[in-house]
Amino acid sequence: MSSSRSTVLVTGATGYVGGRLVPCLLQAGYRVRCFVRDADRLQAQPWSDEVEVAVGDALEADTVPPAMEGVDAVYYLIHSLGAGEKTFEERDRRAATNVRRAAEEQGVQRIVYLGGMRPKGERQSKHLQSRIETGQVLRDGSVPVTEFRAAQIVGSGSLSFELVRYLTERVPIMICPRWVRTPTQPIAVRDVLQYLVAALDQPESAGEIIEIGGSDVLTYAEMFEIYAAVRGLKRWIVNVPFLTPRLSSHWVGLVTPISNSIARPLIEGLDNEVVVDDPTKARTLFPDIEPISFEAALRLALRRTESGAIPTVWNSAVSSVPTEASSAQLEVSEGLYREQRSADVSAPAPVAFETIEQLGGETGWLYGDALWRLRGWIDQLVGGVGFRKGRRDPETLRVGDTVDFWRVEAREKDRSLRLRAEMRLPGRAWLQFDVSPTTDDGMRSRITQTVFFEPKGLTGTVYWNLVRWLHAPLFAGQLRVLADRAERRAQDRDDASQSPSTASLQAST
């Protein structure tokens, strides 16, 4: 397949692998189209102006075929693990079926799929089984599929790297169940990307299932030890037989930024041996690719993490969940918790932004004001800034202004406002509001409210897990009242524009 004349579609382009694959394909000379649910999520990528964008959802069959018009190959990088352990298997099947049918309909020449290793052992991981089943669903069609099967992918921001990093950094004595002794064959994300790009140049890879792995076969216990040695940490591992995947997921959810819903199917997968059975196929088809060791991959990941130049993280993608007018989601990336909600309002973006800009001071925080004031009183009691109960101007804000116990860190008129918390916290916190039009006439908009928290050590993680249950009703209530006020403000302005004098003038003309 000639890169200079071929167009490839990347599904899951906002995800961890997809977001890194796109620039590699561009560098190789391919024309790239990204299939995403939300085009705005690509804007922060430096390559966003170099790609075509097709908006749709693999779970909605009618949105998939238009994205494949004129496409030569499709990279299938979708999974629904984040949608919940009770629903991801059915969603994986439905998404793969929709993509397979659309590829057949549009005459696509090849599908390249990145899946997982076939699980070995008595307790089969539902997550890994679903990845195998997804590959089978794609192969049930007439379009040739190149399926790569990989174990843990190691790179800055990857799920496996985060698990090893946080557990080793935060826990001096690691109480570990038996899954830490299961053999696995991790692979560097840079090697995965090389295989994915090279597949289109290798016609003999069509119709093949290719297992890929790094140069080392290790247990997680050995990965912990290697990480500790690289970082100069002293860690002790104590093996226990009684930690089930459910109990382990709660422990991982407490100590790391990985949520319980993700941790449990992940740990069930770690309980299965995932080692390359046939290394000769990858070497024969791709002789120029020499996978690096786990330690080399780890050092590269640490170097990029320390530099802050991380292009994607393991939960960059939004899981395929039903869309609603008002929704909430919690994500964690590089230790930064992000709790996000959005609401569609019948008000222009400038009106919605004006409503947001008046928060705090005499206006208050619109919902649960007593709790906000209590938080300020507690902060003042422990020596913090307390609830200042004031702001420079009741109508507008500028960067550097104080708003009760927040300070304006960034402001873009009619679009975005970010507040940084100045109360005493075991970490750092921000509250951000973004506004964007949702209709061509600009009469409707979407308000997105995001709470960020960067914990400091284990204390910060425990703090977040304690207060986030209070955040849910508090911030959801605030967004609801905020949306109502914005709509009332818009209606009042509309009524004012239709005053008797205006109406009579319109009638006379």
JSON list of N, CA and C in Angstrom, two decimals, residues 12-67:
[
{"chain": "A", "resi": 12, "resn": "GLY", "atom": "N", "xyz": [-10.46, 5.73, 17.36]},
{"chain": "A", "resi": 12, "resn": "GLY", "atom": "CA", "xyz": [-9.80, 5.88, 18.66]},
{"chain": "A", "resi": 12, "resn": "GLY", "atom": "C", "xyz": [-8.65, 6.86, 18.62]},
{"chain": "A", "resi": 13, "resn": "ALA", "atom": "N", "xyz": [-8.77, 7.89, 17.77]},
{"chain": "A", "resi": 13, "resn": "ALA", "atom": "CA", "xyz": [-7.67, 8.83, 17.58]},
{"chain": "A", "resi": 13, "resn": "ALA", "atom": "C", "xyz": [-7.41, 9.70, 18.81]},
{"chain": "A", "resi": 14, "resn": "THR", "atom": "N", "xyz": [-8.37, 9.79, 19.73]},
{"chain": "A", "resi": 14, "resn": "THR", "atom": "CA", "xyz": [-8.14, 10.55, 20.96]},
{"chain": "A", "resi": 14, "resn": "THR", "atom": "C", "xyz": [-7.60, 9.67, 22.08]},
{"chain": "A", "resi": 15, "resn": "GLY", "atom": "N", "xyz": [-7.40, 8.39, 21.79]},
{"chain": "A", "resi": 15, "resn": "GLY", "atom": "CA", "xyz": [-6.92, 7.46, 22.81]},
{"chain": "A", "resi": 15, "resn": "GLY", "atom": "C", "xyz": [-5.41, 7.45, 22.93]},
{"chain": "A", "resi": 16, "resn": "TYR", "atom": "N", "xyz": [-4.93, 6.59, 23.83]},
{"chain": "A", "resi": 16, "resn": "TYR", "atom": "CA", "xyz": [-3.50, 6.55, 24.14]},
{"chain": "A", "resi": 16, "resn": "TYR", "atom": "C", "xyz": [-2.65, 6.18, 22.91]},
{"chain": "A", "resi": 17, "resn": "VAL", "atom": "N", "xyz": [-2.97, 5.05, 22.26]},
{"chain": "A", "resi": 17, "resn": "VAL", "atom": "CA", "xyz": [-2.19, 4.62, 21.10]},
{"chain": "A", "resi": 17, "resn": "VAL", "atom": "C", "xyz": [-2.56, 5.43, 19.87]},
{"chain": "A", "resi": 18, "resn": "GLY", "atom": "N", "xyz": [-3.87, 5.66, 19.66]},
{"chain": "A", "resi": 18, "resn": "GLY", "atom": "CA", "xyz": [-4.30, 6.38, 18.48]},
{"chain": "A", "resi": 18, "resn": "GLY", "atom": "C", "xyz": [-3.71, 7.77, 18.38]},
{"chain": "A", "resi": 19, "resn": "GLY", "atom": "N", "xyz": [-3.65, 8.48, 19.50]},
{"chain": "A", "resi": 19, "resn": "GLY", "atom": "CA", "xyz": [-3.10, 9.83, 19.50]},
{"chain": "A", "resi": 19, "resn": "GLY", "atom": "C", "xyz": [-1.63, 9.87, 19.18]},
{"chain": "A", "resi": 20, "resn": "ARG", "atom": "N", "xyz": [-0.93, 8.76, 19.39]},
{"chain": "A", "resi": 20, "resn": "ARG", "atom": "CA", "xyz": [0.51, 8.70, 19.06]},
{"chain": "A", "resi": 20, "resn": "ARG", "atom": "C", "xyz": [0.73, 8.11, 17.66]},
{"chain": "A", "resi": 21, "resn": "LEU", "atom": "N", "xyz": [-0.23, 7.30, 17.20]},
{"chain": "A", "resi": 21, "resn": "LEU", "atom": "CA", "xyz": [-0.09, 6.70, 15.88]},
{"chain": "A", "resi": 21, "resn": "LEU", "atom": "C", "xyz": [-0.26, 7.73, 14.77]},
{"chain": "A", "resi": 22, "resn": "VAL", "atom": "N", "xyz": [-1.19, 8.67, 14.95]},
{"chain": "A", "resi": 22, "resn": "VAL", "atom": "CA", "xyz": [-1.49, 9.63, 13.88]},
{"chain": "A", "resi": 22, "resn": "VAL", "atom": "C", "xyz": [-0.23, 10.36, 13.39]},
{"chain": "A", "resi": 23, "resn": "PRO", "atom": "N", "xyz": [0.58, 10.98, 14.26]},
{"chain": "A", "resi": 23, "resn": "PRO", "atom": "CA", "xyz": [1.77, 11.67, 13.74]},
{"chain": "A", "resi": 23, "resn": "PRO", "atom": "C", "xyz": [2.76, 10.72, 13.07]},
{"chain": "A", "resi": 24, "resn": "CYS", "atom": "N", "xyz": [2.80, 9.47, 13.52]},
{"chain": "A", "resi": 24, "resn": "CYS", "atom": "CA", "xyz": [3.69, 8.50, 12.87]},
{"chain": "A", "resi": 24, "resn": "CYS", "atom": "C", "xyz": [3.23, 8.22, 11.44]},
{"chain": "A", "resi": 25, "resn": "LEU", "atom": "N", "xyz": [1.92, 8.10, 11.24]},
{"chain": "A", "resi": 25, "resn": "LEU", "atom": "CA", "xyz": [1.39, 7.87, 9.90]},
{"chain": "A", "resi": 25, "resn": "LEU", "atom": "C", "xyz": [1.61, 9.08, 9.01]},
{"chain": "A", "resi": 26, "resn": "LEU", "atom": "N", "xyz": [1.43, 10.26, 9.56]},
{"chain": "A", "resi": 26, "resn": "LEU", "atom": "CA", "xyz": [1.68, 11.48, 8.79]},
{"chain": "A", "resi": 26, "resn": "LEU", "atom": "C", "xyz": [3.13, 11.57, 8.36]},
{"chain": "A", "resi": 27, "resn": "GLN", "atom": "N", "xyz": [4.02, 11.22, 9.27]},
{"chain": "A", "resi": 27, "resn": "GLN", "atom": "CA", "xyz": [5.45, 11.26, 8.95]},
{"chain": "A", "resi": 27, "resn": "GLN", "atom": "C", "xyz": [5.79, 10.24, 7.87]},
{"chain": "A", "resi": 28, "resn": "ALA", "atom": "N", "xyz": [5.05, 9.11, 7.85]},
{"chain": "A", "resi": 28, "resn": "ALA", "atom": "CA", "xyz": [5.29, 8.08, 6.84]},
{"chain": "A", "resi": 28, "resn": "ALA", "atom": "C", "xyz": [4.68, 8.45, 5.49]},
{"chain": "A", "resi": 29, "resn": "GLY", "atom": "N", "xyz": [3.93, 9.55, 5.44]},
{"chain": "A", "resi": 29, "resn": "GLY", "atom": "CA", "xyz": [3.41, 10.02, 4.16]},
{"chain": "A", "resi": 29, "resn": "GLY", "atom": "C", "xyz": [1.96, 9.68, 3.88]},
{"chain": "A", "resi": 30, "resn": "TYR", "atom": "N", "xyz": [1.24, 9.09, 4.83]},
{"chain": "A", "resi": 30, "resn": "TYR", "atom": "CA", "xyz": [-0.16, 8.75, 4.61]},
{"chain": "A", "resi": 30, "resn": "TYR", "atom": "C", "xyz": [-1.05, 9.97, 4.83]},
{"chain": "A", "resi": 31, "resn": "ARG", "atom": "N", "xyz": [-2.16, 9.99, 4.10]},
{"chain": "A", "resi": 31, "resn": "ARG", "atom": "CA", "xyz": [-3.22, 10.94, 4.40]},
{"chain": "A", "resi": 31, "resn": "ARG", "atom": "C", "xyz": [-4.06, 10.32, 5.51]},
{"chain": "A", "resi": 32, "resn": "VAL", "atom": "N", "xyz": [-4.31, 11.08, 6.55]},
{"chain": "A", "resi": 32, "resn": "VAL", "atom": "CA", "xyz": [-4.95, 10.53, 7.74]},
{"chain": "A", "resi": 32, "resn": "VAL", "atom": "C", "xyz": [-6.29, 11.20, 7.99]},
{"chain": "A", "resi": 33, "resn": "ARG", "atom": "N", "xyz": [-7.28, 10.37, 8.27]},
{"chain": "A", "resi": 33, "resn": "ARG", "atom": "CA", "xyz": [-8.59, 10.85, 8.71]},
{"chain": "A", "resi": 33, "resn": "ARG", "atom": "C", "xyz": [-8.85, 10.26, 10.10]},
{"chain": "A", "resi": 34, "resn": "CYS", "atom": "N", "xyz": [-9.28, 11.10, 11.03]},
{"chain": "A", "resi": 34, "resn": "CYS", "atom": "CA", "xyz": [-9.54, 10.65, 12.40]},
{"chain": "A", "resi": 34, "resn": "CYS", "atom": "C", "xyz": [-11.03, 10.52, 12.65]},
{"chain": "A", "resi": 35, "resn": "PHE", "atom": "N", "xyz": [-11.44, 9.39, 13.20]},
{"chain": "A", "resi": 35, "resn": "PHE", "atom": "CA", "xyz": [-12.84, 9.14, 13.52]},
{"chain": "A", "resi": 35, "resn": "PHE", "atom": "C", "xyz": [-13.02, 9.34, 15.02]},
{"chain": "A", "resi": 36, "resn": "VAL", "atom": "N", "xyz": [-13.72, 10.41, 15.39]},
{"chain": "A", "resi": 36, "resn": "VAL", "atom": "CA", "xyz": [-13.84, 10.78, 16.81]},
{"chain": "A", "resi": 36, "resn": "VAL", "atom": "C", "xyz": [-15.28, 11.15, 17.13]},
{"chain": "A", "resi": 37, "resn": "ARG", "atom": "N", "xyz": [-15.62, 11.07, 18.41]},
{"chain": "A", "resi": 37, "resn": "ARG", "atom": "CA", "xyz": [-16.94, 11.49, 18.86]},
{"chain": "A", "resi": 37, "resn": "ARG", "atom": "C", "xyz": [-17.01, 13.00, 19.04]},
{"chain": "A", "resi": 38, "resn": "ASP", "atom": "N", "xyz": [-15.89, 13.60, 19.39]},
{"chain": "A", "resi": 38, "resn": "ASP", "atom": "CA", "xyz": [-15.86, 15.03, 19.67]},
{"chain": "A", "resi": 38, "resn": "ASP", "atom": "C", "xyz": [-14.63, 15.63, 19.01]},
{"chain": "A", "resi": 39, "resn": "ALA", "atom": "N", "xyz": [-14.84, 16.42, 17.95]},
{"chain": "A", "resi": 39, "resn": "ALA", "atom": "CA", "xyz": [-13.71, 16.99, 17.20]},
{"chain": "A", "resi": 39, "resn": "ALA", "atom": "C", "xyz": [-12.90, 17.95, 18.05]},
{"chain": "A", "resi": 40, "resn": "ASP", "atom": "N", "xyz": [-13.53, 18.58, 19.04]},
{"chain": "A", "resi": 40, "resn": "ASP", "atom": "CA", "xyz": [-12.82, 19.54, 19.87]},
{"chain": "A", "resi": 40, "resn": "ASP", "atom": "C", "xyz": [-11.67, 18.89, 20.64]},
{"chain": "A", "resi": 41, "resn": "ARG", "atom": "N", "xyz": [-11.77, 17.59, 20.90]},
{"chain": "A", "resi": 41, "resn": "ARG", "atom": "CA", "xyz": [-10.73, 16.92, 21.68]},
{"chain": "A", "resi": 41, "resn": "ARG", "atom": "C", "xyz": [-9.43, 16.78, 20.90]},
{"chain": "A", "resi": 42, "resn": "LEU", "atom": "N", "xyz": [-9.47, 17.02, 19.61]},
{"chain": "A", "resi": 42, "resn": "LEU", "atom": "CA", "xyz": [-8.25, 16.94, 18.80]},
{"chain": "A", "resi": 42, "resn": "LEU", "atom": "C", "xyz": [-7.53, 18.28, 18.71]},
{"chain": "A", "resi": 43, "resn": "GLN", "atom": "N", "xyz": [-8.20, 19.36, 19.10]},
{"chain": "A", "resi": 43, "resn": "GLN", "atom": "CA", "xyz": [-7.64, 20.69, 18.86]},
{"chain": "A", "resi": 43, "resn": "GLN", "atom": "C", "xyz": [-6.31, 20.92, 19.55]},
{"chain": "A", "resi": 44, "resn": "ALA", "atom": "N", "xyz": [-6.11, 20.27, 20.70]},
{"chain": "A", "resi": 44, "resn": "ALA", "atom": "CA", "xyz": [-4.86, 20.48, 21.44]},
{"chain": "A", "resi": 44, "resn": "ALA", "atom": "C", "xyz": [-3.68, 19.75, 20.81]},
{"chain": "A", "resi": 45, "resn": "GLN", "atom": "N", "xyz": [-3.95, 18.84, 19.87]},
{"chain": "A", "resi": 45, "resn": "GLN", "atom": "CA", "xyz": [-2.85, 18.09, 19.26]},
{"chain": "A", "resi": 45, "resn": "GLN", "atom": "C", "xyz": [-2.13, 18.94, 18.23]},
{"chain": "A", "resi": 46, "resn": "PRO", "atom": "N", "xyz": [-0.81, 18.91, 18.21]},
{"chain": "A", "resi": 46, "resn": "PRO", "atom": "CA", "xyz": [-0.05, 19.75, 17.26]},
{"chain": "A", "resi": 46, "resn": "PRO", "atom": "C", "xyz": [-0.30, 19.37, 15.81]},
{"chain": "A", "resi": 47, "resn": "TRP", "atom": "N", "xyz": [-0.81, 18.15, 15.56]},
{"chain": "A", "resi": 47, "resn": "TRP", "atom": "CA", "xyz": [-1.04, 17.70, 14.20]},
{"chain": "A", "resi": 47, "resn": "TRP", "atom": "C", "xyz": [-2.49, 17.88, 13.75]},
{"chain": "A", "resi": 48, "resn": "SER", "atom": "N", "xyz": [-3.32, 18.54, 14.55]},
{"chain": "A", "resi": 48, "resn": "SER", "atom": "CA", "xyz": [-4.76, 18.60, 14.26]},
{"chain": "A", "resi": 48, "resn": "SER", "atom": "C", "xyz": [-5.06, 19.24, 12.90]},
{"chain": "A", "resi": 49, "resn": "ASP", "atom": "N", "xyz": [-4.23, 20.19, 12.46]},
{"chain": "A", "resi": 49, "resn": "ASP", "atom": "CA", "xyz": [-4.47, 20.86, 11.18]},
{"chain": "A", "resi": 49, "resn": "ASP", "atom": "C", "xyz": [-4.03, 20.02, 9.98]},
{"chain": "A", "resi": 50, "resn": "GLU", "atom": "N", "xyz": [-3.36, 18.90, 10.24]},
{"chain": "A", "resi": 50, "resn": "GLU", "atom": "CA", "xyz": [-2.85, 18.08, 9.14]},
{"chain": "A", "resi": 50, "resn": "GLU", "atom": "C", "xyz": [-3.74, 16.89, 8.82]},
{"chain": "A", "resi": 51, "resn": "VAL", "atom": "N", "xyz": [-4.83, 16.72, 9.55]},
{"chain": "A", "resi": 51, "resn": "VAL", "atom": "CA", "xyz": [-5.68, 15.55, 9.35]},
{"chain": "A", "resi": 51, "resn": "VAL", "atom": "C", "xyz": [-7.10, 15.97, 8.99]},
{"chain": "A", "resi": 52, "resn": "GLU", "atom": "N", "xyz": [-7.83, 15.04, 8.36]},
{"chain": "A", "resi": 52, "resn": "GLU", "atom": "CA", "xyz": [-9.27, 15.20, 8.18]},
{"chain": "A", "resi": 52, "resn": "GLU", "atom": "C", "xyz": [-9.95, 14.67, 9.45]},
{"chain": "A", "resi": 53, "resn": "VAL", "atom": "N", "xyz": [-11.11, 15.18, 9.74]},
{"chain": "A", "resi": 53, "resn": "VAL", "atom": "CA", "xyz": [-11.84, 14.74, 10.92]},
{"chain": "A", "resi": 53, "resn": "VAL", "atom": "C", "xyz": [-13.23, 14.28, 10.52]},
{"chain": "A", "resi": 54, "resn": "ALA", "atom": "N", "xyz": [-13.58, 13.08, 10.95]},
{"chain": "A", "resi": 54, "resn": "ALA", "atom": "CA", "xyz": [-14.93, 12.54, 10.75]},
{"chain": "A", "resi": 54, "resn": "ALA", "atom": "C", "xyz": [-15.54, 12.33, 12.13]},
{"chain": "A", "resi": 55, "resn": "VAL", "atom": "N", "xyz": [-16.66, 12.97, 12.38]},
{"chain": "A", "resi": 55, "resn": "VAL", "atom": "CA", "xyz": [-17.30, 12.88, 13.69]},
{"chain": "A", "resi": 55, "resn": "VAL", "atom": "C", "xyz": [-18.36, 11.78, 13.66]},
{"chain": "A", "resi": 56, "resn": "GLY", "atom": "N", "xyz": [-18.32, 10.92, 14.64]},
{"chain": "A", "resi": 56, "resn": "GLY", "atom": "CA", "xyz": [-19.28, 9.84, 14.74]},
{"chain": "A", "resi": 56, "resn": "GLY", "atom": "C", "xyz": [-19.00, 8.97, 15.94]},
{"chain": "A", "resi": 57, "resn": "ASP", "atom": "N", "xyz": [-19.76, 7.89, 16.05]},
{"chain": "A", "resi": 57, "resn": "ASP", "atom": "CA", "xyz": [-19.62, 6.98, 17.18]},
{"chain": "A", "resi": 57, "resn": "ASP", "atom": "C", "xyz": [-19.73, 5.56, 16.65]},
{"chain": "A", "resi": 58, "resn": "ALA", "atom": "N", "xyz": [-18.75, 4.73, 16.94]},
{"chain": "A", "resi": 58, "resn": "ALA", "atom": "CA", "xyz": [-18.76, 3.36, 16.44]},
{"chain": "A", "resi": 58, "resn": "ALA", "atom": "C", "xyz": [-19.96, 2.58, 16.94]},
{"chain": "A", "resi": 59, "resn": "LEU", "atom": "N", "xyz": [-20.59, 3.02, 18.01]},
{"chain": "A", "resi": 59, "resn": "LEU", "atom": "CA", "xyz": [-21.79, 2.36, 18.52]},
{"chain": "A", "resi": 59, "resn": "LEU", "atom": "C", "xyz": [-23.04, 2.78, 17.76]},
{"chain": "A", "resi": 60, "resn": "GLU", "atom": "N", "xyz": [-22.95, 3.81, 16.93]},
{"chain": "A", "resi": 60, "resn": "GLU", "atom": "CA", "xyz": [-24.07, 4.26, 16.11]},
{"chain": "A", "resi": 60, "resn": "GLU", "atom": "C", "xyz": [-23.76, 3.93, 14.66]},
{"chain": "A", "resi": 61, "resn": "ALA", "atom": "N", "xyz": [-24.37, 2.87, 14.16]},
{"chain": "A", "resi": 61, "resn": "ALA", "atom": "CA", "xyz": [-23.98, 2.28, 12.87]},
{"chain": "A", "resi": 61, "resn": "ALA", "atom": "C", "xyz": [-24.05, 3.26, 11.71]},
{"chain": "A", "resi": 62, "resn": "ASP", "atom": "N", "xyz": [-25.03, 4.16, 11.70]},
{"chain": "A", "resi": 62, "resn": "ASP", "atom": "CA", "xyz": [-25.19, 5.04, 10.56]},
{"chain": "A", "resi": 62, "resn": "ASP", "atom": "C", "xyz": [-24.12, 6.12, 10.47]},
{"chain": "A", "resi": 63, "resn": "THR", "atom": "N", "xyz": [-23.34, 6.33, 11.54]},
{"chain": "A", "resi": 63, "resn": "THR", "atom": "CA", "xyz": [-22.30, 7.36, 11.51]},
{"chain": "A", "resi": 63, "resn": "THR", "atom": "C", "xyz": [-20.96, 6.83, 11.00]},
{"chain": "A", "resi": 64, "resn": "VAL", "atom": "N", "xyz": [-20.84, 5.51, 10.85]},
{"chain": "A", "resi": 64, "resn": "VAL", "atom": "CA", "xyz": [-19.54, 4.93, 10.51]},
{"chain": "A", "resi": 64, "resn": "VAL", "atom": "C", "xyz": [-19.24, 4.94, 9.01]},
{"chain": "A", "resi": 65, "resn": "PRO", "atom": "N", "xyz": [-20.17, 4.50, 8.12]},
{"chain": "A", "resi": 65, "resn": "PRO", "atom": "CA", "xyz": [-19.84, 4.46, 6.69]},
{"chain": "A", "resi": 65, "resn": "PRO", "atom": "C", "xyz": [-19.36, 5.79, 6.10]},
{"chain": "A", "resi": 66, "resn": "PRO", "atom": "N", "xyz": [-19.97, 6.94, 6.43]},
{"chain": "A", "resi": 66, "resn": "PRO", "atom": "CA", "xyz": [-19.46, 8.20, 5.85]},
{"chain": "A", "resi": 66, "resn": "PRO", "atom": "C", "xyz": [-18.00, 8.47, 6.18]},
{"chain": "A", "resi": 67, "resn": "ALA", "atom": "N", "xyz": [-17.56, 8.02, 7.34]},
{"chain": "A", "resi": 67, "resn": "ALA", "atom": "CA", "xyz": [-16.17, 8.25, 7.73]},
{"chain": "A", "resi": 67, "resn": "ALA", "atom": "C", "xyz": [-15.20, 7.43, 6.89]}
]
